[in-house]
Amino acid sequence: MLVDNVSDTVAKMNALKALGISFSMDDFGTAYSSLAYLKQLPLDQLKIDQSFIRDMGDNPSNAALVQAIILMGRTFGLDIIAEGVEAEAQLEFLNLHGCNAYQGYLFSRPLPLEEFEEFVEQVDTPRVTAVLNPDRVKRSYAQPC
């Protein structure tokens, strides 16, 4: 996202947030995802670019970057989603370091609408989330007695 006039953009985004719309910065760490935008834009979520996730196991620098992005995002009160999760080891690393959402072939390849609807019906979200990130389940699904 290239922003010419950040204050106008922030005002428009805040108006949309007031209507219940959430914002995510996609492909964080690449292209135009400036750190300054974290302070200025009313974001709800950072999506870590798959290029960092893909090379975590082979490149300690990428693992350190992913860890830093998660910590930075959490410090700003943002949810973090990692794209391109394809291996259990990646999922374990992300879960261990506080990433709270994942996307990638480990869970499913892209599906046609009918197959997607069947897939969603088969998924027990609280159970799946508990396996992937137990702390998130406590926050998202725990009901007071």
Backbone as a chain_set.jsonl record, in Angstrom:
{"seq": "MLVDNVSDTVAKMNALKALGISFSMDDFGTAYSSLAYLKQLPLDQLKIDQSFIRDMGDNPSNAALVQAIILMGRTFGLDIIAEGVEAEAQLEFLNLHGCNAYQGYLFSRPLPLEEFEEFVEQVDTPRVTAVLNPDRVKRSYAQPC", "coords": {"N": [[0.852, -1.171, 0.0], [0.831, 2.018, -1.017], [0.991, 5.123, 0.338], [0.077, 8.352, -0.217], [-0.941, 10.63, 1.132], [-0.962, 10.343, 4.282], [-2.467, 11.162, 6.536], [-5.049, 11.709, 5.5], [-5.708, 9.163, 4.599], [-5.661, 7.724, 7.013], [-7.802, 8.954, 8.343], [-9.937, 8.155, 6.682], [-9.737, 5.383, 6.988], [-10.248, 5.16, 9.736], [-12.921, 5.983, 9.775], [-14.087, 3.865, 8.409], [-13.415, 1.789, 10.182], [-15.047, 2.493, 12.285], [-17.409, 1.578, 11.328], [-17.143, -1.063, 11.672], [-15.266, -2.422, 10.172], [-12.273, -4.223, 9.718], [-8.672, -4.005, 9.508], [-5.853, -5.326, 7.818], [-2.369, -5.568, 7.394], [-0.946, -6.742, 4.634], [1.571, -9.078, 3.538], [3.667, -8.303, 5.249], [6.817, -6.903, 5.887], [7.868, -6.806, 3.409], [8.21, -5.016, 0.315], [6.235, -2.143, 0.336], [5.644, -2.051, 3.058], [6.068, -0.229, 5.398], [7.637, 0.449, 8.544], [6.788, 2.752, 9.78], [4.093, 2.894, 9.178], [2.913, 1.216, 11.033], [2.68, 2.73, 13.313], [1.031, 4.768, 12.431], [-1.259, 3.934, 10.93], [-4.569, 2.64, 11.464], [-4.427, -0.305, 12.164], [-5.408, -3.773, 12.473], [-4.266, -6.199, 12.219], [-1.29, -7.961, 11.305], [0.1, -9.508, 8.501], [2.413, -11.889, 8.04], [4.755, -12.17, 5.522], [4.916, -14.889, 3.239], [7.434, -15.56, 2.267], [9.265, -15.228, 4.337], [8.372, -17.147, 6.146], [8.596, -19.534, 4.702], [11.386, -19.888, 4.441], [12.325, -20.151, 7.038], [13.383, -22.45, 8.38], [15.772, -22.969, 7.058], [17.192, -20.663, 7.196], [18.494, -18.859, 9.65], [18.297, -16.108, 10.013], [15.845, -15.393, 8.888], [14.126, -16.707, 10.656], [14.651, -15.231, 12.955], [13.74, -12.729, 12.079], [10.991, -13.279, 11.736], [10.28, -13.859, 14.371], [10.799, -11.322, 15.488], [8.948, -9.728, 14.086], [6.548, -10.81, 15.012], [6.725, -10.211, 17.772], [6.901, -7.399, 17.643], [4.454, -6.741, 16.384], [2.63, -7.745, 18.304], [3.296, -6.061, 20.409], [2.243, -3.693, 19.462], [-0.364, -4.308, 19.764], [-1.567, -5.884, 17.831], [-3.109, -8.538, 15.962], [-1.5, -11.413, 14.665], [-0.87, -12.967, 11.613], [0.415, -15.697, 9.874], [1.43, -16.351, 6.65], [1.603, -18.98, 4.216], [2.212, -21.319, 5.631], [3.403, -24.478, 5.706], [4.482, -26.693, 6.892], [4.695, -28.802, 9.792], [6.738, -28.119, 11.577], [7.113, -25.394, 11.081], [4.643, -24.42, 11.955], [4.775, -25.136, 14.684], [6.946, -23.525, 15.527], [5.901, -20.934, 15.052], [3.631, -20.962, 16.704], [4.846, -21.307, 19.197], [6.114, -18.849, 19.445], [4.084, -16.986, 19.655], [2.403, -16.337, 17.511], [-0.849, -15.936, 16.26], [-2.552, -16.799, 14.251], [-2.881, -18.639, 11.213], [-2.099, -19.551, 7.845], [-2.132, -21.582, 5.027], [-0.834, -24.347, 3.031], [-0.557, -26.442, 4.8], [-2.915, -26.662, 6.123], [-4.97, -26.572, 4.185], [-5.261, -26.761, 0.671], [-6.095, -24.276, -1.84], [-9.585, -24.237, -2.446], [-12.442, -25.099, -4.505], [-15.62, -23.4, -4.255], [-17.81, -25.119, -3.367], [-16.43, -27.344, -2.294], [-14.986, -26.022, -0.352], [-17.037, -25.148, 1.368], [-17.915, -27.641, 2.337], [-15.574, -28.435, 3.622], [-15.368, -26.477, 5.638], [-17.632, -27.095, 7.161], [-16.821, -29.476, 8.276], [-14.822, -28.802, 10.003], [-14.025, -28.366, 13.341], [-13.92, -25.621, 14.875], [-13.244, -24.501, 17.577], [-11.932, -26.77, 18.686], [-9.877, -27.321, 16.82], [-8.483, -24.892, 16.944], [-7.688, -25.01, 19.594], [-5.792, -27.04, 19.536], [-3.881, -25.882, 17.858], [-3.242, -23.391, 19.034], [-3.403, -23.028, 22.165], [-3.619, -20.869, 24.073], [-4.978, -18.869, 22.677], [-7.476, -20.002, 22.395], [-8.418, -19.956, 24.998], [-8.765, -17.212, 25.309], [-10.539, -16.624, 23.228], [-12.674, -18.47, 23.205], [-13.361, -19.27, 25.745], [-15.893, -19.36, 28.117], [-17.521, -17.555, 30.719], [-18.309, -19.125, 33.826]], "CA": [[0.0, 0.0, 0.0], [1.588, 3.26, -1.089], [0.111, 6.171, 0.849], [0.596, 9.692, -0.489], [-1.347, 11.508, 2.205], [-1.265, 9.399, 5.345], [-3.521, 11.649, 7.428], [-6.338, 11.469, 4.826], [-5.934, 7.721, 4.6], [-5.989, 7.334, 8.384], [-9.168, 9.427, 8.609], [-10.863, 7.269, 5.957], [-9.69, 4.072, 7.623], [-10.939, 5.264, 11.018], [-14.359, 6.013, 9.486], [-14.474, 2.49, 8.082], [-13.331, 1.016, 11.423], [-16.25, 2.813, 13.063], [-18.48, 0.752, 10.755], [-16.857, -2.461, 11.996], [-14.325, -3.028, 9.232], [-10.922, -4.42, 10.259], [-7.616, -3.855, 8.523], [-4.656, -6.141, 7.945], [-1.297, -5.218, 6.468], [-0.532, -7.973, 3.977], [2.975, -9.208, 3.113], [4.494, -7.447, 6.098], [8.244, -7.131, 5.79], [8.292, -6.679, 2.018], [7.694, -3.906, -0.505], [5.928, -0.847, 0.951], [5.125, -2.194, 4.42], [6.946, 0.573, 6.235], [7.419, 0.417, 9.992], [6.057, 3.968, 10.165], [2.653, 2.64, 9.057], [2.426, 0.576, 12.253], [2.308, 3.789, 14.255], [0.086, 5.72, 11.874], [-2.497, 3.365, 10.401], [-5.369, 1.909, 12.455], [-4.417, -1.706, 11.751], [-5.835, -4.796, 13.42], [-3.543, -7.433, 11.993], [-0.156, -8.028, 10.386], [0.256, -10.806, 7.851], [3.831, -12.088, 7.736], [4.917, -12.667, 4.166], [5.293, -16.301, 3.17], [8.86, -15.742, 1.974], [9.95, -15.376, 5.623], [7.936, -18.411, 6.74], [9.126, -20.623, 3.872], [12.823, -20.066, 4.627], [12.698, -20.11, 8.454], [14.198, -23.588, 8.786], [17.077, -22.94, 6.397], [17.832, -19.368, 7.346], [18.263, -18.334, 11.0], [17.925, -14.69, 9.944], [14.396, -15.34, 8.672], [13.476, -17.086, 11.911], [14.776, -14.07, 13.839], [12.828, -11.704, 11.561], [9.624, -13.686, 12.051], [10.134, -13.631, 15.809], [10.754, -9.874, 15.723], [7.671, -9.216, 13.565], [5.499, -11.232, 15.947], [6.871, -9.4, 18.985], [6.567, -6.007, 17.325], [3.013, -6.672, 16.172], [1.948, -7.933, 19.593], [3.539, -4.836, 21.173], [1.292, -2.711, 18.944], [-1.718, -4.798, 20.002], [-2.101, -6.436, 16.592], [-3.102, -9.975, 15.723], [-0.485, -11.769, 13.685], [-1.165, -14.135, 10.793], [1.54, -16.122, 9.048], [0.976, -16.986, 5.412], [2.542, -19.927, 3.64], [2.582, -22.371, 6.573], [3.299, -25.74, 4.983], [5.097, -27.778, 7.643], [4.424, -28.824, 11.237], [7.815, -27.394, 12.274], [6.8, -23.968, 10.961], [3.506, -24.178, 12.85], [5.261, -25.208, 16.06], [7.747, -22.33, 15.771], [5.001, -19.779, 15.107], [2.812, -21.102, 17.903], [5.744, -21.086, 20.333], [6.494, -17.439, 19.529], [2.937, -16.113, 19.863], [1.585, -16.056, 16.324], [-2.172, -16.44, 16.622], [-3.343, -17.225, 13.095], [-2.029, -19.275, 10.218], [-2.728, -19.82, 6.565], [-1.189, -22.28, 4.161], [-1.151, -25.681, 2.541], [-0.619, -27.392, 5.909], [-4.318, -26.771, 6.515], [-5.735, -26.919, 2.989], [-4.968, -26.06, -0.582], [-7.287, -23.534, -2.271], [-10.678, -25.133, -2.815], [-13.637, -24.522, -5.124], [-16.593, -23.006, -3.243], [-18.548, -26.247, -2.79], [-15.509, -28.113, -1.457], [-14.675, -25.182, 0.801], [-18.185, -25.21, 2.278], [-17.848, -28.956, 2.986], [-14.409, -28.396, 4.507], [-15.704, -25.65, 6.796], [-18.592, -27.843, 7.977], [-16.12, -30.564, 8.958], [-13.848, -28.264, 10.948], [-14.495, -27.973, 14.662], [-13.018, -24.491, 15.092], [-12.62, -24.42, 18.903], [-11.013, -27.893, 18.888], [-8.706, -27.102, 15.966], [-7.745, -23.763, 17.495], [-7.066, -25.453, 20.843], [-4.605, -27.802, 19.183], [-2.891, -25.009, 17.251], [-2.819, -22.299, 19.899], [-4.273, -23.132, 23.34], [-3.876, -19.582, 24.724], [-5.989, -18.149, 21.894], [-8.776, -20.592, 22.702], [-8.827, -19.444, 26.301], [-9.225, -15.847, 25.133], [-11.606, -16.496, 22.247], [-13.807, -19.365, 23.35], [-13.713, -19.535, 27.142], [-17.095, -18.689, 28.578], [-17.578, -17.525, 32.179], [-19.249, -20.104, 34.403]], "C": [[0.895, 1.229, 0.0], [0.634, 4.388, -0.716], [0.741, 7.528, 0.599], [0.284, 10.642, 0.663], [-1.855, 10.643, 3.354], [-2.415, 9.894, 6.216], [-4.909, 11.476, 6.801], [-6.691, 9.993, 4.841], [-6.343, 7.239, 5.98], [-7.416, 7.751, 8.72], [-10.195, 8.523, 7.924], [-10.899, 5.882, 6.592], [-10.42, 4.089, 8.965], [-12.455, 5.312, 10.826], [-14.865, 4.612, 9.159], [-14.418, 1.59, 9.315], [-14.558, 1.255, 12.288], [-17.461, 2.018, 12.571], [-18.252, -0.74, 11.002], [-15.896, -3.161, 11.055], [-12.943, -3.09, 9.884], [-9.908, -4.332, 9.134], [-6.421, -4.735, 8.856], [-3.621, -5.619, 6.956], [-0.733, -6.519, 5.926], [0.95, -7.909, 3.622], [3.914, -8.344, 3.947], [5.957, -7.879, 6.007], [8.767, -6.999, 4.373], [7.72, -5.397, 1.428], [7.478, -2.639, 0.312], [5.404, -0.944, 2.375], [6.057, -1.515, 5.416], [6.596, 0.432, 7.71], [6.637, 1.643, 10.458], [4.547, 3.742, 10.101], [2.093, 1.973, 10.31], [1.979, 1.609, 13.277], [1.135, 4.615, 13.745], [-1.266, 5.117, 11.486], [-3.257, 2.582, 11.473], [-5.525, 0.434, 12.045], [-4.92, -2.609, 12.869], [-4.929, -6.022, 13.364], [-2.35, -7.203, 11.054], [-0.118, -9.428, 9.801], [1.716, -10.921, 7.428], [3.946, -12.74, 6.362], [5.447, -14.094, 4.165], [6.771, -16.522, 2.879], [9.672, -15.889, 3.263], [9.631, -16.72, 6.249], [8.61, -19.581, 6.015], [10.586, -20.916, 4.204], [13.268, -20.074, 6.093], [13.652, -21.225, 8.843], [15.61, -23.543, 8.232], [17.859, -21.674, 6.689], [17.526, -18.789, 8.73], [17.864, -16.852, 11.009], [16.426, -14.543, 9.728], [13.638, -15.72, 9.936], [13.515, -15.915, 12.891], [13.844, -12.944, 13.393], [11.374, -12.031, 11.904], [9.342, -13.456, 13.535], [9.982, -12.147, 16.115], [9.436, -9.276, 15.233], [6.541, -9.58, 14.51], [5.546, -10.368, 17.2], [6.455, -7.955, 18.752], [5.052, -5.846, 17.147], [2.238, -6.799, 17.464], [2.117, -6.69, 20.468], [2.577, -3.732, 20.748], [-0.159, -3.163, 19.113], [-2.372, -5.412, 18.773], [-2.134, -7.958, 16.631], [-2.086, -10.234, 14.632], [-0.954, -13.009, 12.933], [0.056, -14.422, 9.932], [0.987, -16.802, 7.808], [2.05, -17.947, 4.918], [3.003, -21.002, 4.6], [2.327, -23.722, 5.895], [3.84, -26.927, 5.759], [4.768, -27.655, 9.131], [5.482, -28.033, 12.006], [7.586, -25.891, 12.214], [5.678, -23.603, 11.932], [3.954, -24.175, 14.306], [6.066, -23.96, 16.423], [6.851, -21.111, 15.957], [4.154, -19.798, 16.369], [3.637, -20.792, 19.149], [6.048, -19.602, 20.537], [5.308, -16.47, 19.531], [2.166, -15.699, 18.629], [0.211, -16.677, 16.57], [-3.076, -16.77, 15.446], [-2.39, -17.697, 12.0], [-2.827, -19.492, 8.952], [-1.691, -20.547, 5.724], [-1.622, -23.691, 3.849], [-1.156, -26.728, 3.65], [-2.072, -27.662, 6.3], [-5.203, -27.169, 5.352], [-5.174, -26.153, 1.8], [-6.204, -25.238, -0.938], [-8.338, -24.51, -2.803], [-11.761, -24.399, -3.585], [-14.689, -24.303, -4.026], [-17.302, -24.192, -2.593], [-17.661, -27.084, -1.864], [-15.134, -27.324, -0.206], [-15.801, -25.237, 1.825], [-18.203, -26.545, 3.024], [-16.707, -28.992, 4.0], [-14.739, -27.631, 5.781], [-16.681, -26.381, 7.716], [-17.911, -28.938, 8.792], [-15.176, -30.069, 10.047], [-14.544, -27.858, 12.237], [-13.551, -26.877, 15.143], [-12.44, -24.434, 16.502], [-11.618, -25.549, 19.147], [-9.743, -27.691, 18.079], [-7.86, -25.97, 16.532], [-7.045, -24.162, 18.786], [-5.783, -26.224, 20.563], [-3.506, -26.864, 18.682], [-2.367, -23.95, 18.205], [-3.726, -22.26, 21.134], [-4.583, -21.8, 24.013], [-4.948, -18.793, 23.997], [-7.38, -18.693, 22.2], [-9.292, -20.059, 24.028], [-9.392, -18.032, 26.162], [-10.48, -15.789, 24.268], [-12.853, -17.297, 22.592], [-14.217, -19.635, 24.788], [-14.916, -18.703, 27.546], [-17.101, -18.657, 30.106], [-18.608, -18.524, 32.694], [-20.378, -19.42, 35.137]], "O": [[1.646, 1.442, 0.952], [-0.394, 4.589, -1.363], [1.809, 7.831, 1.132], [1.162, 11.377, 1.115], [-3.024, 10.261, 3.392], [-3.268, 9.093, 6.6], [-5.856, 11.13, 7.507], [-7.842, 9.623, 5.071], [-7.267, 6.436, 6.11], [-8.16, 6.975, 9.321], [-11.209, 8.167, 8.526], [-11.964, 5.278, 6.718], [-11.132, 3.141, 9.296], [-13.196, 4.742, 11.627], [-15.952, 4.224, 9.589], [-15.274, 0.721, 9.483], [-15.054, 0.338, 12.944], [-18.42, 1.813, 13.315], [-19.06, -1.575, 10.595], [-15.731, -4.378, 11.136], [-12.502, -2.133, 10.519], [-10.23, -4.553, 7.966], [-6.03, -4.872, 10.015], [-3.952, -5.27, 5.823], [-0.123, -7.3, 6.657], [1.51, -6.83, 3.43], [4.842, -7.73, 3.419], [6.277, -9.067, 6.047], [9.976, -7.07, 4.149], [6.832, -4.779, 2.016], [8.417, -2.116, 0.912], [4.774, -0.002, 2.857], [6.75, -2.182, 6.185], [5.428, 0.311, 8.081], [5.899, 1.566, 11.44], [3.801, 4.333, 10.881], [0.914, 2.145, 10.619], [1.02, 1.391, 14.017], [0.332, 5.109, 14.537], [-2.305, 5.742, 11.699], [-2.635, 1.926, 12.308], [-6.601, -0.006, 11.639], [-4.866, -2.259, 14.048], [-4.832, -6.784, 14.327], [-2.399, -6.374, 10.146], [-0.283, -10.415, 10.517], [2.197, -10.167, 6.583], [3.297, -13.75, 6.089], [6.304, -14.46, 4.969], [7.308, -17.577, 3.214], [10.671, -16.608, 3.276], [10.51, -17.367, 6.819], [9.128, -20.5, 6.649], [10.983, -22.081, 4.243], [14.466, -20.01, 6.367], [14.625, -20.985, 9.558], [16.545, -24.028, 8.869], [19.066, -21.621, 6.452], [16.426, -18.286, 8.962], [17.169, -16.403, 11.921], [15.8, -13.662, 10.318], [12.614, -15.113, 10.25], [12.53, -15.64, 13.577], [13.228, -12.28, 14.227], [10.618, -11.152, 12.315], [8.295, -12.925, 13.904], [9.129, -11.76, 16.914], [8.867, -8.409, 15.897], [5.67, -8.754, 14.783], [4.519, -9.85, 17.639], [5.745, -7.363, 19.565], [4.45, -4.924, 17.697], [1.293, -6.046, 17.701], [1.195, -6.306, 21.187], [2.146, -2.928, 21.574], [-1.078, -2.482, 18.658], [-3.599, -5.457, 18.682], [-1.285, -8.588, 17.261], [-1.84, -9.381, 13.779], [-1.384, -13.986, 13.545], [0.65, -13.52, 9.342], [0.173, -17.72, 7.905], [3.241, -17.757, 5.165], [4.086, -21.557, 4.415], [1.192, -24.06, 5.557], [3.672, -28.066, 5.325], [4.588, -26.556, 9.655], [5.16, -27.352, 12.979], [7.837, -25.187, 13.192], [5.76, -22.601, 12.642], [3.554, -23.302, 15.077], [5.89, -23.401, 17.505], [7.021, -20.347, 16.907], [3.979, -18.771, 17.025], [3.172, -20.093, 20.049], [6.22, -19.15, 21.669], [5.504, -15.26, 19.42], [1.344, -14.786, 18.701], [0.115, -17.813, 17.035], [-4.269, -17.0, 15.642], [-1.261, -17.222, 11.88], [-4.053, -19.602, 8.974], [-0.517, -20.175, 5.708], [-2.645, -24.169, 4.338], [-1.71, -27.81, 3.457], [-2.411, -28.756, 6.751], [-6.09, -28.008, 5.505], [-4.677, -25.035, 1.936], [-7.273, -25.485, -0.38], [-8.025, -25.47, -3.508], [-11.986, -23.211, -3.357], [-14.643, -24.956, -2.984], [-17.381, -24.252, -1.366], [-18.089, -27.484, -0.781], [-14.982, -27.897, 0.873], [-15.544, -25.361, 3.023], [-18.478, -26.574, 4.223], [-16.863, -29.517, 5.103], [-14.424, -28.087, 6.881], [-16.558, -26.288, 8.937], [-18.376, -29.286, 9.878], [-14.776, -30.84, 10.92], [-15.52, -27.109, 12.227], [-12.513, -27.159, 15.741], [-11.221, -24.324, 16.63], [-10.568, -25.32, 19.747], [-8.643, -27.873, 18.602], [-6.636, -26.088, 16.592], [-5.932, -23.709, 19.052], [-4.797, -26.071, 21.283], [-2.339, -27.027, 19.037], [-1.175, -23.641, 18.192], [-4.716, -21.529, 21.144], [-5.704, -21.607, 24.486], [-5.75, -18.113, 24.636], [-8.349, -17.936, 22.258], [-10.476, -19.745, 24.158], [-10.378, -17.689, 26.814], [-11.385, -14.998, 24.537], [-13.969, -16.861, 22.307], [-15.298, -20.17, 25.034], [-14.948, -17.49, 27.339], [-16.719, -19.645, 30.733], [-19.649, -18.738, 32.072], [-21.256, -20.09, 35.681]]}, "num_chains": 1, "name": "protein.A"}
